Amino acid sequence: MRQNTLFMPTLRDTPSETDAISHQLLLRAGLIRQLAAGVYSYLPMGWRVLRKIENIVRQEMERAGGQELHLPVMQPTELWHESGRYADYGPELIRLKDRHGREFALGPTHEEVITALVANDIKSYRKLPITLFQIQTKFRDERRPRYGLLRGREFLMKDAYSFDMDWEGLDITYKAMFKAYHQIFSRCDLRFTAVEADAGTIGGEGETHEFMVLSDVGEDTVVTCSSCHYSANIEKAISAPSSDEQSQGEHSESVEKLHTPHTKTVEDLVKLLKVQAKDILKTLIYVADGDPIAVVMRGDHNVNETKLLNDLGVTTIELADDVTVLSVSDAPHGYVGPIGLTIPIYMDHEEAKIVGGGIVGANEEHYHLKHVVPGVHFSANRQGEYREAQEGDVCFHCGAPLQFDRGIEVGHVFKLGTKYSEKLGAKYLDVQGKEQPMIMGCYGIGISRLLAAVIEQNNDEHGIIWPKPLAPFQVHIIPVSIKDSTQVAIAEQLYKQMIAAGIEVLLDDRDERAGVKFKDSDLLGIPIRIVVGKDAINGIVEFKERHRDERLTLDQETVLSKVMEAAQN
Ligand code: ATP
Ligand code: MG
């Protein structure tokens, strides 16, 4: 392709309000443009890379036995009522009405549509198992679209759905998908890890794993054991506090009221009372599906809201506002305590072990209570696993230290079981002629998120450094001056030679200053660069790989073989 007419509007300066490198580079290199918050156009270079990602995904899905199809974006919301997700999905589901007032949703995911389709057309065990997939635009009205393609409201996803006769069958399909995902992310040259995950609103009864690309902009936290193979999303992670963290203390002292003015936070209390955060039992008021509840936690621990939500069996939980806090405790935020509360109290198993008693809010402004012992001075309505794993914790399984990293979730595999097949009637007749629900799995990959994730892991201060399998072109030929006829002739000759050899090549035939051409070339990040400059007159050109600093000088005759050799590595 010739760059002179290429639609690749590069930007010299970093666009404002972009806090992820991938977002900056996608804009600067002219790969995408924003239309609205979380809604992007893919320009030719961005689209080329996306198609390469798609092709890798498609190949591996087909290799794992998947069949590609294409489902409608517009989904009648009756289907969502039938599955029970209409309410669960909340405002993320984009709804619209047709001219007859019939309500539709723009597909955020396609469990309902595919299950209804299969329910209608597959009735016998002879047609099972089957795995169907599509690559399609999805719509989610995310609360916080951000980081460019990492969290969009309109984005590209590969979604696959499997239908098996039984759980053993699903296990085989799940493993095949898991393996295909490994293959896909390896072929994209990503550093990734598969972690145990929480099922979220997609739901289901079985295991689920997320594939995480390790990166500082990741919105997820990945917890991995430094010794055994345990790894999990923090939403799901279990851990044991290290032994030196257990609270010590005397049991015998009686509750004492402390005057603690202006101590709204754990840090304030720690400073004033010269205690440690672990000696404090903080009481957090949450609203769970509209009802207030209290959660008691050690001052140095955090609530794992996903675990709490799952344990409560509710669809939404959020921290209560000031008015609610005051109405349930008679005290403002910061002075709430468990003694005397009439709402349900939830407490983590670990916190119950605080032997010497802890410091709690007195439910009176500017006061706290000391030596409060769970089970003695107040009792929790329920104890469970509500604590978030944190730095310093050790592996629940083997006791080795846990490591915490940020990760971008690029893929997710779920064992759904019968959640959708029961509700939407996906049943088949088994060998004995008996009706059985199909056992489902679903498998997603964020194709456009992957594009951004690849850039997050592959860049330097000058621009993108594409892994070869994803690069928009393999070779970038740059004649330094378009006014020099020798340079142009050699560049053209190399260009044609490479096209004939089936190499994807971009020729910078623009009448631009050399500096501009080099800057754009680094920004775009094509793996191999051939510069045809002042030595062209002697048949000599420069060869440079984007990820290396050294420049080689080559005789023009040897360029093709050198390029072929480098393309293999
Ligand atoms: P997240 O927790 O990041 O919101 P999710 O659990 O909602 O993700 P799934 O419903 O499992 O995601 O969707 C499958 C895949 O689609 C995800 O693994 C991710 O790669 C991608 N994806 C999800 N939401 C977005 C989004 N808003 N923008 C881009 N890609 C997304
Ligand atoms: Mg989501």
Coordinates of C-alpha atoms and ligand atoms in Angstrom, one line a residue:
M1 CA 0.0 0.0 0.0
R2 CA 1.1 3.5 -0.7
Q3 CA 1.2 6.0 2.1
N4 CA 0.5 9.1 0.0
T5 CA -3.2 8.3 -0.2
L6 CA -3.5 6.3 3.0
F7 CA -6.0 7.5 5.5
M8 CA -3.8 7.5 8.6
P9 CA -4.1 10.9 10.2
T10 CA -1.3 10.9 12.8
L11 CA -1.1 13.5 15.6
R12 CA 2.1 15.0 16.9
D13 CA 0.8 15.8 20.4
T14 CA -0.7 13.6 23.0
P15 CA -4.5 14.1 22.9
S16 CA -5.9 15.4 26.2
E17 CA -8.0 13.3 28.5
T18 CA -6.3 10.1 27.6
D19 CA -4.8 8.2 30.5
A20 CA -4.0 4.9 28.9
I21 CA -1.0 4.6 26.6
S22 CA -3.0 2.4 24.2
H23 CA -5.6 5.1 23.9
Q24 CA -3.0 7.8 23.2
L25 CA -1.2 5.7 20.6
L26 CA -4.3 4.5 18.9
L27 CA -5.3 8.1 18.4
R28 CA -1.9 9.4 17.6
A29 CA -1.1 6.8 15.1
G30 CA -4.4 7.4 13.3
L31 CA -5.9 3.9 14.1
I32 CA -9.1 5.1 15.7
R33 CA -11.2 8.2 16.2
Q34 CA -13.8 8.9 18.9
L35 CA -17.4 9.6 17.8
A36 CA -19.0 9.7 21.3
A37 CA -17.9 8.5 24.8
G38 CA -16.9 4.9 24.4
V39 CA -17.8 4.8 20.7
Y40 CA -15.1 4.7 18.1
S41 CA -14.4 4.6 14.4
Y42 CA -11.7 2.2 13.3
L43 CA -9.6 3.8 10.5
P44 CA -7.8 1.6 7.9
M45 CA -4.7 0.8 10.0
G46 CA -6.7 0.0 13.1
W47 CA -9.2 -2.1 11.1
R48 CA -6.3 -4.0 9.5
V49 CA -4.9 -5.0 12.9
L50 CA -8.4 -5.9 14.2
R51 CA -8.9 -8.2 11.2
K52 CA -5.7 -10.0 12.0
I53 CA -6.8 -10.5 15.6
E54 CA -10.2 -11.7 14.3
N55 CA -8.5 -14.2 11.9
I56 CA -6.4 -15.7 14.7
V57 CA -9.5 -16.0 16.9
R58 CA -11.5 -17.5 14.0
Q59 CA -8.9 -20.0 13.2
E60 CA -8.5 -21.2 16.7
M61 CA -12.3 -21.3 17.3
E62 CA -12.7 -23.4 14.2
R63 CA -9.8 -25.6 15.2
A64 CA -11.5 -26.3 18.5
G65 CA -14.7 -27.4 16.6
G66 CA -16.6 -24.1 16.6
Q67 CA -18.9 -23.0 13.8
E68 CA -19.2 -19.4 12.9
L69 CA -22.6 -17.8 12.5
H70 CA -23.9 -14.2 12.9
L71 CA -26.8 -13.3 15.2
P72 CA -28.9 -10.1 15.2
V73 CA -27.8 -7.1 17.2
M74 CA -31.5 -6.2 17.8
Q75 CA -33.0 -8.5 20.3
P76 CA -36.7 -8.5 21.4
T77 CA -36.6 -7.8 25.2
E78 CA -39.2 -10.6 25.8
L79 CA -36.2 -12.9 25.5
W80 CA -34.5 -11.0 28.3
H81 CA -37.7 -11.2 30.5
E82 CA -37.7 -15.0 29.8
S83 CA -34.2 -15.4 31.0
G84 CA -34.7 -13.2 34.0
R85 CA -31.8 -10.9 33.0
Y86 CA -34.0 -7.9 32.0
A87 CA -33.8 -6.4 35.5
D88 CA -30.3 -7.9 36.4
Y89 CA -28.6 -6.2 33.6
G90 CA -29.7 -2.8 34.6
P91 CA -28.9 0.4 32.7
E92 CA -26.0 -1.3 30.9
L93 CA -28.6 -2.8 28.6
I94 CA -29.4 -0.3 25.8
R95 CA -33.1 -0.4 25.1
L96 CA -35.1 1.0 22.2
K97 CA -38.6 0.8 20.8
D98 CA -39.7 0.2 17.2
R99 CA -42.5 2.1 15.5
H100 CA -45.0 -0.3 17.0
G101 CA -43.8 0.3 20.5
R102 CA -42.2 -3.1 20.7
E103 CA -39.1 -3.0 22.9
F104 CA -35.7 -4.2 21.8
A105 CA -32.3 -4.4 23.4
L106 CA -29.0 -3.9 21.6
G107 CA -27.1 -7.1 22.3
P108 CA -24.5 -6.8 25.1
T109 CA -24.0 -10.6 24.8
H110 CA -26.1 -13.3 23.1
E111 CA -27.0 -16.1 25.5
E112 CA -30.7 -15.5 25.1
V113 CA -30.7 -15.3 21.3
I114 CA -28.5 -18.3 20.7
T115 CA -30.4 -20.5 23.3
A116 CA -33.8 -19.6 21.7
L117 CA -32.3 -20.4 18.2
V118 CA -30.9 -23.8 19.3
A119 CA -34.1 -24.6 21.3
N120 CA -36.1 -24.3 18.1
D121 CA -33.8 -26.2 15.8
I122 CA -32.0 -28.8 17.8
K123 CA -34.1 -31.5 19.4
S124 CA -32.0 -34.7 19.4
Y125 CA -28.9 -36.0 21.1
R126 CA -27.7 -36.8 17.6
K127 CA -27.0 -33.1 16.9
L128 CA -25.0 -32.6 20.1
P129 CA -22.5 -31.4 21.2
I130 CA -22.3 -28.2 19.2
T131 CA -20.3 -25.0 19.6
L132 CA -21.4 -21.8 17.7
F133 CA -19.6 -18.5 17.6
Q134 CA -19.7 -15.1 16.1
I135 CA -17.6 -12.0 15.9
Q136 CA -19.8 -9.0 16.3
T137 CA -20.4 -5.5 17.7
K138 CA -21.7 -5.5 21.2
F139 CA -23.4 -2.6 23.1
R140 CA -23.2 -1.9 26.8
D141 CA -24.0 1.5 28.3
E142 CA -21.0 1.2 30.7
R143 CA -21.1 3.5 33.7
R144 CA -17.6 4.6 33.0
P145 CA -16.5 4.1 29.5
R146 CA -12.7 4.8 29.5
Y147 CA -9.2 4.0 28.4
G148 CA -10.3 4.2 24.8
L149 CA -10.9 0.7 23.4
L150 CA -10.3 -0.9 26.8
R151 CA -13.8 -0.1 28.0
G152 CA -16.1 1.0 25.2
R153 CA -19.9 1.2 25.0
E154 CA -19.8 -0.2 21.4
F155 CA -17.1 -2.8 21.0
L156 CA -16.2 -5.9 19.1
M157 CA -16.5 -9.3 20.8
K158 CA -16.1 -12.9 19.8
D159 CA -18.7 -14.8 21.7
A160 CA -19.1 -18.6 21.5
Y161 CA -21.8 -20.8 23.0
S162 CA -21.6 -24.6 23.5
F163 CA -24.4 -27.1 24.0
D164 CA -23.6 -30.5 25.5
M165 CA -25.7 -33.4 26.6
D166 CA -24.2 -33.6 30.1
W167 CA -21.6 -32.0 32.4
E168 CA -18.9 -34.4 31.3
G169 CA -19.4 -33.3 27.8
L170 CA -19.3 -29.6 28.8
D171 CA -16.0 -30.4 30.7
I172 CA -14.4 -31.6 27.4
T173 CA -15.7 -28.6 25.5
Y174 CA -14.6 -26.2 28.2
K175 CA -11.1 -27.6 28.2
A176 CA -11.0 -27.3 24.4
M177 CA -12.0 -23.7 24.6
F178 CA -9.5 -23.0 27.4
K179 CA -6.8 -24.4 25.3
A180 CA -7.9 -22.4 22.2
Y181 CA -7.8 -19.2 24.4
H182 CA -4.2 -20.1 25.4
Q183 CA -3.4 -20.5 21.8
I184 CA -5.0 -17.2 20.7
F185 CA -3.3 -15.1 23.3
S186 CA 0.1 -16.8 22.7
R187 CA -0.2 -16.1 19.0
C188 CA -0.9 -12.5 19.8
D189 CA 2.4 -12.4 21.7
L190 CA 0.8 -11.4 24.9
R191 CA 1.9 -11.9 28.5
F192 CA -1.2 -13.3 30.1
T193 CA -2.5 -15.5 32.8
A194 CA -5.8 -17.5 33.3
V195 CA -7.4 -16.9 36.7
E196 CA -10.4 -18.3 38.6
A197 CA -13.2 -15.8 38.3
D198 CA -16.6 -14.7 39.5
A199 CA -19.5 -15.4 37.2
G200 CA -21.1 -11.9 37.4
T201 CA -24.5 -11.3 35.7
I202 CA -23.9 -13.9 33.1
G203 CA -24.3 -16.4 35.9
G204 CA -24.2 -20.1 35.8
E205 CA -23.4 -22.9 38.2
G206 CA -20.0 -24.0 37.1
E207 CA -16.4 -22.9 37.0
T208 CA -15.3 -19.8 35.2
H209 CA -11.9 -18.5 34.2
E210 CA -10.8 -15.1 33.0
F211 CA -7.8 -14.5 30.8
M212 CA -5.8 -11.5 32.0
V213 CA -3.2 -9.5 30.2
L214 CA -0.9 -8.1 32.8
S215 CA -0.7 -4.3 32.6
D216 CA -0.8 -1.4 35.0
V217 CA -3.9 0.1 33.4
G218 CA -5.8 -3.1 34.1
E219 CA -9.0 -2.5 36.0
D220 CA -8.8 -6.0 37.6
T221 CA -6.4 -7.3 40.3
V222 CA -4.9 -10.7 39.7
V223 CA -3.8 -12.7 42.7
T224 CA -1.3 -15.4 42.1
C225 CA 0.6 -17.7 44.4
S226 CA 4.3 -17.5 44.3
S227 CA 4.6 -21.2 44.8
C228 CA 1.6 -23.3 43.8
H229 CA -0.5 -22.8 40.7
Y230 CA -3.3 -20.9 42.4
S231 CA -4.4 -17.7 40.6
A232 CA -7.7 -15.8 40.8
N233 CA -9.3 -12.5 40.2
I234 CA -9.4 -10.6 43.4
E235 CA -13.2 -10.7 43.2
K236 CA -12.9 -14.5 43.7
A237 CA -9.5 -14.9 45.5
I238 CA -9.3 -16.6 48.8
S239 CA -6.3 -16.1 51.1
A240 CA -5.1 -16.5 54.6
P241 CA -3.8 -13.6 56.7
S242 CA -0.2 -14.1 57.4
S243 CA 0.3 -15.4 61.0
D244 CA 1.9 -12.2 62.3
E245 CA -1.3 -10.3 61.4
Q246 CA -3.5 -12.0 63.8
S247 CA -4.8 -9.7 66.5
Q248 CA -3.5 -10.2 70.0
G249 CA -4.8 -8.9 73.3
E250 CA -6.4 -9.4 76.6
H251 CA -10.0 -10.6 76.8
S252 CA -11.0 -9.5 80.2
E253 CA -11.3 -5.8 80.0
S254 CA -14.8 -4.2 79.9
V255 CA -16.1 -1.8 77.2
E256 CA -14.8 1.7 77.6
K257 CA -16.1 4.8 75.9
L258 CA -13.5 7.0 74.2
H259 CA -13.8 10.7 73.2
T260 CA -12.5 10.7 69.7
P261 CA -13.4 14.0 68.0
H262 CA -12.8 14.5 64.3
T263 CA -11.9 10.9 63.6
K264 CA -14.0 10.0 60.5
T265 CA -11.5 7.6 59.1
V266 CA -9.5 4.6 60.3
E267 CA -6.3 6.6 59.7
D268 CA -7.6 9.4 61.9
L269 CA -8.3 7.0 64.7
V270 CA -4.9 5.3 64.3
K271 CA -3.2 8.7 64.8
L272 CA -5.3 9.8 67.7
L273 CA -5.3 6.6 69.7
K274 CA -1.8 5.4 68.7
V275 CA -3.2 2.0 67.8
Q276 CA -2.9 -0.1 64.7
A277 CA -5.5 -0.3 62.0
K278 CA -6.0 -4.0 62.8
D279 CA -7.2 -3.1 66.3
I280 CA -10.2 -1.2 64.8
L281 CA -13.4 -2.9 63.7
K282 CA -15.0 -0.6 61.2
T283 CA -18.7 -0.8 60.4
L284 CA -19.7 -0.1 56.8
I285 CA -23.3 0.5 55.9
Y286 CA -24.3 -0.8 52.5
V287 CA -27.6 -0.8 50.6
A288 CA -28.3 -4.2 49.2
D289 CA -31.2 -4.3 46.7
G290 CA -32.7 -1.3 48.5
D291 CA -32.2 -2.5 52.1
P292 CA -29.5 -1.3 54.5
I293 CA -27.1 -3.8 56.0
A294 CA -24.0 -3.4 58.1
V295 CA -20.6 -5.1 57.4
V296 CA -18.0 -5.3 60.1
M297 CA -14.4 -5.4 59.0
R298 CA -11.0 -5.0 60.6
G299 CA -9.6 -1.5 59.9
D300 CA -6.9 -2.8 57.7
H301 CA -9.2 -5.0 55.6
N302 CA -11.4 -4.3 52.7
V303 CA -14.8 -5.6 51.8
N304 CA -14.9 -7.9 48.8
E305 CA -18.2 -6.6 47.4
T306 CA -18.5 -9.4 44.8
K307 CA -18.4 -12.0 47.6
L308 CA -20.8 -10.0 49.7
L309 CA -23.2 -9.7 46.8
N310 CA -23.1 -13.4 46.0
D311 CA -23.5 -14.3 49.6
L312 CA -26.5 -12.0 50.0
G313 CA -28.0 -13.3 46.8
V314 CA -28.8 -9.7 45.7
T315 CA -28.2 -8.0 42.3
T316 CA -26.9 -4.6 43.5
I317 CA -25.0 -3.4 46.5
E318 CA -23.5 0.0 47.1
L319 CA -22.2 2.0 50.0
A320 CA -25.0 3.9 51.7
D321 CA -25.2 7.7 51.4
D322 CA -25.0 10.0 54.5
V323 CA -28.7 10.2 55.0
T324 CA -29.1 6.4 55.2
V325 CA -26.1 6.1 57.5
L326 CA -27.6 8.6 59.9
S327 CA -31.0 7.0 59.8
V328 CA -29.8 3.5 60.7
S329 CA -27.2 4.5 63.3
D330 CA -28.0 7.9 64.7
A331 CA -24.4 8.8 64.0
P332 CA -22.7 10.3 61.0
H333 CA -20.4 8.4 58.8
G334 CA -17.2 7.5 60.8
Y335 CA -18.8 6.9 64.1
V336 CA -21.0 3.9 63.2
G337 CA -20.6 0.8 65.3
P338 CA -22.3 -2.6 65.5
I339 CA -23.7 -2.4 69.1
G340 CA -27.4 -1.5 69.0
L341 CA -27.9 -1.6 65.3
T342 CA -31.2 -3.1 64.2
I343 CA -30.2 -3.9 60.6
P344 CA -28.6 -7.2 59.7
I345 CA -24.9 -7.4 60.5
Y346 CA -22.4 -9.3 58.4
M347 CA -18.9 -10.1 59.5
D348 CA -16.0 -11.9 58.0
H349 CA -14.8 -15.1 59.8
E350 CA -11.4 -13.5 60.3
E351 CA -12.7 -10.5 62.1
A352 CA -14.6 -12.7 64.5
K353 CA -11.1 -13.8 65.8
I354 CA -10.2 -10.4 67.1
V355 CA -9.5 -11.8 70.6
G356 CA -8.8 -8.8 72.7
G357 CA -11.7 -6.9 71.4
G358 CA -11.6 -4.0 68.9
I359 CA -12.4 -0.3 68.7
V360 CA -15.8 0.4 67.2
G361 CA -17.9 3.4 66.5
A362 CA -20.2 4.3 69.4
N363 CA -23.1 5.4 67.2
E364 CA -22.6 8.8 68.6
E365 CA -20.7 11.6 66.9
H366 CA -17.1 12.0 68.2
Y367 CA -17.2 8.8 70.3
H368 CA -15.8 5.3 69.9
L369 CA -15.9 2.2 72.1
K370 CA -12.9 0.1 73.1
H371 CA -12.6 -3.6 74.0
V372 CA -15.6 -4.6 72.0
V373 CA -15.6 -8.4 71.4
P374 CA -17.6 -9.9 68.6
G375 CA -20.0 -12.6 69.9
V376 CA -19.9 -11.0 73.4
H377 CA -20.9 -7.3 72.9
F378 CA -22.7 -7.7 69.6
S379 CA -23.4 -10.6 67.4
A380 CA -23.3 -10.8 63.7
N381 CA -26.4 -12.2 61.9
R382 CA -24.1 -14.0 59.6
Q383 CA -20.4 -14.8 59.2
G384 CA -18.9 -15.5 55.9
E385 CA -16.0 -14.8 53.5
Y386 CA -16.3 -11.0 52.9
R387 CA -12.7 -10.0 53.2
E388 CA -10.7 -9.0 50.2
A389 CA -7.3 -10.7 49.8
Q390 CA -4.6 -8.2 50.3
E391 CA -0.8 -7.6 50.1
G392 CA 0.9 -9.6 52.8
D393 CA -1.7 -12.4 52.7
V394 CA -0.5 -15.9 52.0
C395 CA -1.9 -18.7 49.8
F396 CA -4.9 -20.5 51.3
H397 CA -3.7 -23.7 49.7
C398 CA 0.0 -23.8 50.3
G399 CA 0.9 -20.9 52.6
A400 CA 3.3 -19.2 50.3
P401 CA 3.1 -15.4 49.8
L402 CA 0.6 -14.1 47.3
Q403 CA 1.4 -11.7 44.5
F404 CA -0.9 -8.9 43.3
D405 CA -0.8 -7.6 39.8
R406 CA -3.1 -5.4 37.6
G407 CA -4.7 -7.2 34.7
I408 CA -6.9 -6.4 31.7
E409 CA -9.6 -9.1 31.2
V410 CA -9.4 -10.0 27.5
G411 CA -11.3 -13.3 27.6
H412 CA -13.7 -15.1 29.8
V413 CA -14.9 -18.8 29.7
F414 CA -17.9 -19.9 31.7
K415 CA -19.7 -23.2 32.5
L416 CA -23.3 -22.0 32.4
G417 CA -25.0 -25.3 33.0
T418 CA -28.8 -25.1 32.5
K419 CA -29.4 -21.5 33.5
Y420 CA -30.5 -20.5 30.0
S421 CA -31.5 -23.8 28.6
E422 CA -34.1 -24.4 31.3
K423 CA -35.6 -20.9 31.0
L424 CA -35.6 -20.8 27.2
G425 CA -36.5 -24.4 26.6
A426 CA -33.3 -25.7 25.0
K427 CA -34.1 -29.4 25.6
Y428 CA -33.2 -32.5 23.6
L429 CA -34.3 -36.1 23.5
D430 CA -31.7 -38.5 24.9
V431 CA -30.9 -42.0 23.6
Q432 CA -33.8 -43.3 25.7
G433 CA -36.2 -40.7 24.2
K434 CA -36.3 -38.7 27.5
E435 CA -36.3 -34.9 27.5
Q436 CA -33.2 -33.3 29.0
P437 CA -31.9 -29.7 29.3
M438 CA -28.8 -28.9 27.3
I439 CA -25.7 -28.1 29.3
M440 CA -24.3 -24.9 28.1
G441 CA -21.0 -23.0 28.2
C442 CA -20.2 -19.5 26.9
Y443 CA -16.8 -18.0 25.9
G444 CA -16.1 -14.4 25.2
I445 CA -13.1 -12.5 23.9
G446 CA -13.0 -8.7 23.7
I447 CA -11.5 -8.3 20.2
S448 CA -11.3 -4.5 20.3
R449 CA -10.1 -4.6 23.9
L450 CA -7.4 -7.0 22.8
L451 CA -6.2 -4.5 20.2
A452 CA -5.6 -2.0 23.0
A453 CA -4.1 -4.6 25.4
V454 CA -1.5 -5.6 22.8
I455 CA -0.5 -1.9 22.5
E456 CA -0.3 -1.6 26.3
Q457 CA 2.3 -4.3 26.4
N458 CA 4.1 -3.4 23.3
N459 CA 5.2 0.2 23.0
D460 CA 8.0 2.7 23.8
E461 CA 8.3 6.5 24.0
H462 CA 8.2 6.7 20.2
G463 CA 5.1 4.6 19.5
I464 CA 3.7 1.2 19.0
I465 CA 5.9 -1.9 18.5
W466 CA 3.6 -4.5 16.8
P467 CA 4.2 -8.2 17.4
K468 CA 4.6 -9.5 13.9
P469 CA 1.4 -11.6 13.7
L470 CA -0.7 -8.5 14.3
A471 CA 1.3 -5.7 12.5
P472 CA -0.7 -3.9 9.9
F473 CA 2.2 -4.4 7.5
Q474 CA 5.4 -6.4 7.9
V475 CA 7.7 -3.9 6.1
H476 CA 7.8 -0.1 5.9
I477 CA 9.9 1.2 3.0
I478 CA 10.9 4.9 3.4
P479 CA 12.6 6.8 0.6
V480 CA 14.2 9.7 2.5
S481 CA 13.6 12.2 -0.3
I482 CA 10.9 11.8 -2.9
K483 CA 12.7 14.3 -5.1
D484 CA 15.7 12.0 -5.4
S485 CA 15.0 9.8 -8.5
T486 CA 17.6 7.1 -7.5
Q487 CA 16.0 6.7 -4.1
V488 CA 12.5 6.6 -5.5
A489 CA 13.5 4.0 -8.2
I490 CA 15.1 1.7 -5.6
A491 CA 12.2 2.1 -3.2
E492 CA 9.7 1.3 -5.9
Q493 CA 11.7 -1.7 -7.0
L494 CA 11.9 -3.1 -3.5
Y495 CA 8.2 -2.4 -3.0
K496 CA 7.3 -4.3 -6.1
Q497 CA 9.6 -7.1 -5.3
M498 CA 8.0 -7.5 -1.8
I499 CA 4.5 -7.4 -3.1
A500 CA 5.4 -10.2 -5.6
A501 CA 6.9 -12.2 -2.7
G502 CA 3.6 -11.9 -0.8
I503 CA 5.0 -9.6 1.9
E504 CA 2.7 -6.9 3.3
V505 CA 4.5 -3.7 2.7
L506 CA 3.8 0.0 3.1
L507 CA 5.7 2.5 1.0
D508 CA 6.1 6.0 2.3
D509 CA 5.9 7.9 -1.0
R510 CA 4.8 11.1 0.6
D511 CA 6.6 14.3 -0.1
E512 CA 7.4 14.9 3.6
R513 CA 10.5 15.8 5.5
A514 CA 12.6 12.8 6.6
G515 CA 12.0 13.6 10.3
V516 CA 8.2 13.5 9.8
K517 CA 8.4 10.2 8.0
F518 CA 10.6 8.6 10.7
K519 CA 8.3 9.9 13.5
D520 CA 5.2 8.5 11.8
S521 CA 7.0 5.2 11.1
D522 CA 8.0 4.8 14.8
L523 CA 4.5 5.7 15.8
L524 CA 2.9 3.1 13.6
G525 CA 5.4 0.5 14.7
I526 CA 5.7 -1.7 11.6
P527 CA 8.3 -4.5 12.5
I528 CA 10.8 -3.9 9.7
R529 CA 11.9 -0.6 8.3
I530 CA 13.9 -0.2 5.1
V531 CA 15.3 3.3 4.6
V532 CA 16.4 4.3 1.1
G533 CA 18.7 7.3 1.7
K534 CA 21.9 8.9 0.4
D535 CA 23.7 5.6 -0.1
A536 CA 21.0 4.6 -2.6
I537 CA 23.3 5.8 -5.3
N538 CA 25.7 2.9 -4.4
G539 CA 22.8 0.4 -4.1
I540 CA 23.0 0.5 -0.3
V541 CA 19.9 0.8 2.0
E542 CA 19.4 0.7 5.8
F543 CA 17.5 -2.1 7.6
K544 CA 16.1 -1.7 11.1
E545 CA 13.7 -3.6 13.2
R546 CA 11.3 -1.6 15.3
H547 CA 12.1 -3.4 18.5
R548 CA 15.9 -3.2 18.1
D549 CA 18.2 -0.2 18.1
E550 CA 20.8 -1.4 15.6
R551 CA 20.7 -0.4 12.0
L552 CA 22.2 -2.6 9.3
T553 CA 23.4 -1.5 5.9
L554 CA 22.4 -3.8 3.2
D555 CA 23.1 -4.2 -0.5
Q556 CA 19.7 -3.7 -2.2
E557 CA 20.0 -7.2 -3.7
T558 CA 20.0 -8.9 -0.3
V559 CA 17.1 -6.9 1.2
L560 CA 14.4 -9.4 0.2
S561 CA 16.2 -12.4 1.7
K562 CA 17.0 -10.5 4.9
V563 CA 13.4 -9.4 5.2
M564 CA 12.2 -13.0 4.7
E565 CA 14.6 -14.2 7.3
A566 CA 13.6 -11.5 9.9
A567 CA 9.9 -12.2 9.2
Q568 CA 10.4 -15.8 10.4
N569 CA 11.9 -14.8 13.8
Ligands
ATP1 P1 -15.6 -6.3 32.6 O1 -15.6 -7.0 33.9 O2 -14.3 -5.8 32.1 O3 -16.8 -5.4 32.4 P2 -17.3 -8.4 31.7 O4 -17.1 -9.5 32.7 O5 -18.5 -7.6 31.7 O6 -16.0 -7.5 31.6 P3 -17.9 -10.4 29.6 O7 -19.4 -10.1 29.7 O8 -17.3 -11.7 30.1 O9 -17.1 -9.2 30.2 O10 -17.5 -10.1 28.1 C1 -16.6 -10.9 27.4 C2 -15.4 -10.1 27.0 O11 -15.7 -8.9 26.3 C3 -14.5 -9.6 28.2 O12 -13.6 -10.6 28.6 C4 -13.8 -8.4 27.6 O13 -12.6 -8.8 27.0 C5 -14.8 -7.9 26.6 N1 -15.5 -6.7 27.1 C6 -16.4 -6.6 28.1 N2 -16.9 -5.4 28.3 C7 -16.2 -4.6 27.4 C8 -16.2 -3.2 27.1 N3 -17.0 -2.4 27.8 N4 -15.3 -2.8 26.2 C9 -14.5 -3.6 25.5 N5 -14.5 -4.9 25.7 C10 -15.3 -5.4 26.7
MG2 MG -18.7 -5.6 32.3

